[in-house]
Coordinates of C-alpha atoms in Angstrom, one line a residue:
M169 CA 131.6 11.6 60.1
L170 CA 130.0 8.7 61.9
P171 CA 130.4 7.6 65.5
T172 CA 132.9 4.8 66.1
L173 CA 132.0 1.5 67.8
R174 CA 134.5 2.5 70.6
Q175 CA 132.6 5.8 71.2
L176 CA 129.3 3.9 71.3
Q177 CA 130.8 1.4 73.7
Y178 CA 132.0 4.3 76.0
L179 CA 128.5 5.7 76.0
K180 CA 126.9 2.3 76.8
L181 CA 129.3 1.8 79.7
L182 CA 128.7 5.4 81.0
S183 CA 125.0 4.6 81.0
E184 CA 125.5 1.4 82.9
H185 CA 127.9 2.8 85.5
G186 CA 126.7 6.4 85.9
S187 CA 130.3 7.5 86.4
F188 CA 133.2 8.5 84.1
S189 CA 135.8 6.8 86.4
R190 CA 133.9 3.5 86.7
A191 CA 133.0 3.5 83.0
A192 CA 136.7 4.1 82.1
E193 CA 137.8 1.3 84.4
S194 CA 135.3 -1.1 82.8
A195 CA 136.6 -0.1 79.3
H196 CA 140.2 -0.5 80.5
V197 CA 141.1 3.1 79.5
T198 CA 141.9 6.2 81.4
Q199 CA 139.2 8.6 82.4
P200 CA 140.5 11.4 80.1
T201 CA 140.4 9.0 77.2
L202 CA 136.8 8.0 77.8
S203 CA 135.8 11.6 78.4
A204 CA 137.4 12.7 75.1
G205 CA 135.6 9.9 73.3
I206 CA 132.2 11.1 74.7
Q207 CA 133.0 14.7 73.7
E208 CA 133.9 13.6 70.2
L209 CA 130.7 11.6 70.0
E210 CA 128.7 14.7 71.1
K211 CA 130.4 16.7 68.3
I212 CA 129.4 14.1 65.7
L213 CA 125.8 13.9 66.9
G214 CA 125.5 17.6 67.3
A215 CA 123.9 17.2 70.7
A216 CA 124.9 16.7 74.3
V217 CA 124.5 13.1 75.5
V218 CA 125.2 13.5 79.2
D219 CA 124.8 16.1 81.9
R220 CA 127.8 16.2 84.1
A221 CA 126.9 16.9 87.8
R222 CA 128.5 16.4 91.2
S223 CA 126.1 13.6 91.9
G224 CA 127.2 11.7 88.8
V225 CA 126.3 11.4 85.1
I226 CA 122.8 11.8 83.8
L227 CA 121.9 11.0 80.3
T228 CA 120.1 13.6 78.2
A229 CA 117.1 12.7 76.1
A230 CA 119.4 12.5 73.1
G231 CA 121.8 10.4 75.1
Q232 CA 119.1 7.9 76.1
E233 CA 118.1 7.5 72.5
A234 CA 121.7 7.1 71.5
V235 CA 122.3 4.4 74.1
R236 CA 119.2 2.5 72.9
R237 CA 120.4 2.5 69.4
A238 CA 124.1 1.9 70.4
Q239 CA 123.1 -1.3 72.2
D240 CA 121.5 -2.7 69.1
I241 CA 124.5 -1.7 66.9
L242 CA 127.0 -3.2 69.4
T243 CA 125.0 -6.4 69.7
R244 CA 124.8 -6.9 66.0
T245 CA 128.5 -6.2 65.6
E246 CA 129.4 -8.8 68.3
D247 CA 127.1 -11.3 66.5
L248 CA 129.0 -10.6 63.3
V249 CA 132.4 -11.3 65.0
Q250 CA 131.2 -14.5 66.6
A251 CA 129.6 -15.7 63.4
A252 CA 132.9 -15.0 61.5
R253 CA 135.0 -16.8 64.1
G254 CA 132.6 -19.8 64.1
A255 CA 132.1 -20.0 60.3
G256 CA 132.1 -23.6 59.3
L257 CA 132.5 -24.6 63.0
P258 CA 129.1 -24.4 64.7
L259 CA 128.9 -24.0 68.5
A260 CA 132.6 -23.2 68.9
G261 CA 133.9 -20.4 71.1
R262 CA 131.9 -18.5 73.6
F263 CA 128.1 -19.1 73.8
R264 CA 126.1 -17.4 76.6
L265 CA 123.0 -19.4 77.5
G266 CA 120.3 -18.4 80.0
V267 CA 118.2 -21.1 81.6
I268 CA 115.2 -20.8 83.9
P269 CA 115.4 -22.4 87.4
T270 CA 112.7 -24.9 86.8
V271 CA 114.7 -26.4 83.9
A272 CA 118.4 -25.9 84.7
P273 CA 118.9 -28.5 87.5
Y274 CA 116.9 -31.2 85.7
L275 CA 117.9 -31.0 82.0
L276 CA 121.5 -29.6 82.1
P277 CA 123.1 -32.6 83.9
R278 CA 122.0 -34.8 81.0
A279 CA 122.7 -32.2 78.3
L280 CA 126.1 -30.8 79.3
P281 CA 128.2 -34.0 78.8
L282 CA 126.6 -34.5 75.4
L283 CA 127.4 -30.9 74.4
R284 CA 130.9 -31.3 75.6
D285 CA 131.3 -34.5 73.5
R286 CA 129.7 -33.1 70.3
F287 CA 131.2 -29.7 70.5
P288 CA 134.6 -29.8 72.2
K289 CA 135.5 -26.3 71.3
L290 CA 132.3 -24.8 72.8
R291 CA 132.9 -22.5 75.7
L292 CA 129.4 -22.4 77.3
F293 CA 128.6 -19.7 79.9
L294 CA 125.4 -20.4 81.8
R295 CA 123.2 -17.9 83.6
E296 CA 120.2 -19.1 85.6
D297 CA 117.4 -16.6 86.1
L298 CA 113.7 -16.0 85.8
T299 CA 112.2 -15.8 82.3
Q300 CA 111.5 -12.1 82.3
R301 CA 115.1 -11.2 83.1
L302 CA 116.6 -13.7 80.7
I303 CA 114.5 -12.3 77.8
A304 CA 115.5 -8.8 78.7
S305 CA 119.2 -9.9 78.7
L306 CA 118.6 -11.7 75.4
K307 CA 117.2 -8.6 73.7
A308 CA 120.0 -6.4 75.1
G309 CA 122.6 -8.7 73.7
A310 CA 123.9 -10.0 77.0
L311 CA 122.9 -13.5 76.1
D312 CA 123.1 -15.5 72.9
A313 CA 120.1 -17.8 73.6
A314 CA 117.9 -18.8 76.5
L315 CA 116.3 -22.1 77.5
I316 CA 112.8 -21.2 78.6
A317 CA 109.2 -22.5 78.7
L318 CA 106.2 -21.5 76.7
P319 CA 103.6 -20.0 76.6
Y320 CA 105.3 -16.6 77.0
D321 CA 105.3 -13.3 75.1
M322 CA 108.0 -14.0 72.4
T323 CA 107.8 -10.7 70.5
G324 CA 111.1 -10.0 68.8
L325 CA 112.4 -13.6 69.3
D326 CA 112.6 -16.8 67.3
W327 CA 112.8 -20.2 68.9
A328 CA 113.2 -24.0 68.4
H329 CA 111.3 -26.7 70.1
V330 CA 113.2 -29.0 72.6
E331 CA 110.4 -30.9 74.4
D332 CA 106.9 -30.9 75.8
D333 CA 107.2 -31.1 79.6
E334 CA 104.0 -32.6 81.2
L335 CA 102.7 -31.0 84.4
L336 CA 101.8 -33.5 87.2
A337 CA 99.6 -33.1 90.2
A338 CA 101.5 -33.4 93.5
A339 CA 99.9 -33.9 97.0
P340 CA 100.8 -35.3 100.4
A341 CA 101.4 -39.1 100.4
N342 CA 98.1 -39.7 102.2
H343 CA 96.0 -37.6 99.9
P344 CA 92.9 -39.3 98.3
M345 CA 94.3 -38.8 94.8
A346 CA 96.8 -41.5 95.6
A347 CA 94.1 -44.0 94.7
S348 CA 93.6 -42.5 91.2
V349 CA 95.5 -43.3 88.0
R350 CA 94.9 -39.8 86.6
V351 CA 93.6 -36.7 88.4
N352 CA 91.0 -34.3 87.2
P353 CA 92.1 -30.7 88.2
D354 CA 88.5 -29.9 89.2
S355 CA 88.7 -32.5 91.9
L356 CA 91.5 -30.5 93.6
A357 CA 89.5 -27.3 93.8
D358 CA 88.8 -27.7 97.5
D359 CA 92.5 -28.3 98.4
D360 CA 94.9 -25.6 99.4
L361 CA 97.0 -24.7 96.4
I362 CA 100.7 -23.9 96.8
L363 CA 102.6 -22.4 93.8
L364 CA 106.0 -20.9 93.1
E365 CA 106.2 -17.2 94.0
D366 CA 105.3 -14.6 91.4
G367 CA 107.8 -14.3 88.6
H368 CA 108.2 -18.0 87.9
C369 CA 106.6 -18.9 84.6
L370 CA 105.8 -22.4 85.8
R371 CA 103.3 -20.8 88.2
D372 CA 101.4 -19.3 85.3
H373 CA 101.7 -22.4 83.2
A374 CA 100.2 -24.5 86.0
L375 CA 97.3 -22.2 86.5
A376 CA 96.5 -21.8 82.8
A377 CA 96.8 -25.5 82.1
C378 CA 94.4 -26.4 84.9
G379 CA 92.0 -23.5 84.5
L380 CA 92.7 -22.4 88.1
E381 CA 93.1 -19.1 89.9
A382 CA 95.9 -18.1 92.1
P383 CA 95.2 -18.9 95.8
K384 CA 94.3 -15.9 98.0
G385 CA 94.9 -15.4 101.7
F386 CA 94.5 -12.5 104.0
G387 CA 94.6 -9.1 102.4
D388 CA 94.6 -10.7 98.9
E389 CA 98.0 -12.1 99.5
E390 CA 98.8 -15.8 98.9
S391 CA 98.7 -17.9 102.0
F392 CA 101.8 -19.9 100.9
A393 CA 104.3 -19.6 98.0
A394 CA 107.6 -21.4 97.4
T395 CA 110.8 -19.9 96.1
S396 CA 112.0 -23.1 94.3
L397 CA 110.8 -26.5 93.3
P398 CA 112.7 -28.4 96.1
T399 CA 111.1 -26.0 98.7
L400 CA 107.7 -26.5 97.0
V401 CA 108.0 -30.3 97.3
Q402 CA 108.9 -30.1 101.0
M403 CA 105.8 -27.9 101.6
I404 CA 103.6 -30.4 99.9
G405 CA 105.1 -33.3 101.8
S406 CA 104.5 -31.4 105.1
G407 CA 100.8 -31.3 104.3
L408 CA 100.5 -27.6 103.5
G409 CA 98.6 -28.2 100.3
I410 CA 98.8 -29.6 96.7
S411 CA 100.6 -28.3 93.6
F412 CA 101.8 -29.1 90.1
L413 CA 105.3 -30.3 89.2
P414 CA 107.1 -30.6 85.8
A415 CA 107.6 -34.2 84.8
M416 CA 111.3 -33.5 83.9
A417 CA 111.9 -32.6 87.6
V418 CA 110.1 -35.6 88.9
Q419 CA 111.9 -37.9 86.5
A420 CA 115.2 -36.4 87.7
G421 CA 114.4 -37.5 91.3
L422 CA 112.9 -34.3 92.8
T423 CA 110.2 -36.2 94.8
D424 CA 112.2 -39.4 95.5
K425 CA 112.8 -38.7 99.2
A426 CA 109.6 -36.7 99.9
A427 CA 106.3 -37.9 101.3
V428 CA 104.6 -36.9 98.1
T429 CA 102.1 -38.5 95.7
V430 CA 102.4 -37.6 92.1
R431 CA 99.8 -38.3 89.4
P432 CA 99.3 -37.3 85.8
L433 CA 96.5 -34.9 85.0
D434 CA 93.3 -35.8 83.2
H435 CA 93.5 -32.7 81.1
A436 CA 94.2 -32.0 77.4
H437 CA 96.7 -29.2 77.8
S438 CA 98.6 -30.0 81.0
S439 CA 102.1 -29.3 79.7
R440 CA 104.6 -26.6 79.0
E441 CA 106.8 -26.3 75.9
I442 CA 110.6 -26.1 76.5
V443 CA 112.4 -24.1 73.8
V444 CA 115.7 -22.5 72.9
A445 CA 115.0 -18.8 72.1
W446 CA 117.2 -16.2 70.4
R447 CA 116.9 -12.7 69.0
A448 CA 115.0 -12.5 65.7
G449 CA 117.5 -11.9 63.0
S450 CA 120.5 -13.0 65.1
T451 CA 123.4 -14.5 63.2
R452 CA 123.5 -17.3 65.9
A453 CA 120.1 -18.6 64.9
A454 CA 121.6 -21.7 63.3
E455 CA 123.5 -22.4 66.5
G456 CA 120.3 -21.9 68.5
R457 CA 118.6 -24.6 66.4
L458 CA 121.6 -26.9 66.7
L459 CA 121.6 -26.4 70.4
A460 CA 117.9 -27.3 70.6
E461 CA 118.5 -30.5 68.5
T462 CA 121.2 -31.5 70.9
L463 CA 119.0 -30.9 74.0
Q464 CA 116.3 -33.0 72.4
A465 CA 118.8 -35.9 72.2
A466 CA 119.6 -35.4 75.9

């Protein structure tokens, strides 16, 4: 006998919720039904998958390994269903897309109307989050694709190019670089550098592209860091320092009402690559490529 998909789903939900009652509620079944499914799964596997305690449910070593494999099986099964439903009709039905915060507000307003016109049967669900969490969700099967920026570790993923997004130097309006057509990053070495807080891939892209190190303050902590691009622009305009902004955000009007000077960099690799990424081997790879093509047109 082999485990059923339903039993694997019960185990996955039990792992996520840590409680038979909450897992049963999420599965829309009674607690005895879910408990019986887990017991039958244990008989088939020949090993206990959970330890039942007053404090809740704890997965055994065998249970942890079973959950890891169950997630992959369930993800591939869901891919199969979605591919069958959308056969001959690409980008139709549900599609879960993750987008990083430094792209979502600036590309999606142009892209969404085009997607709606080209694919009227597409039901697009968007999730905005940092790259690390989006990729984790992608690999776990919680997302079908993610719109992210490279370079980044893409192990286990495939991707399609959308565009190269130039990084621009940004400084207070009265900064000396306002007199320049292009700016050499080395000329900004003596200025206070402000970046997005740790976790934003744009922070690493800016540092790598310009050959700079993260600014340090007291106790090896950064003196200033911003939580979003609009906040970063306001900090620059207030004279707190200089930074680097993606061209797509500037073109979308990010700096229009701020006392900020923006100039292109005199540097060979001052850009990030925007891509649509999906799990390697996913049945939605063709849709990922089609999505990337549509975003290029936007």
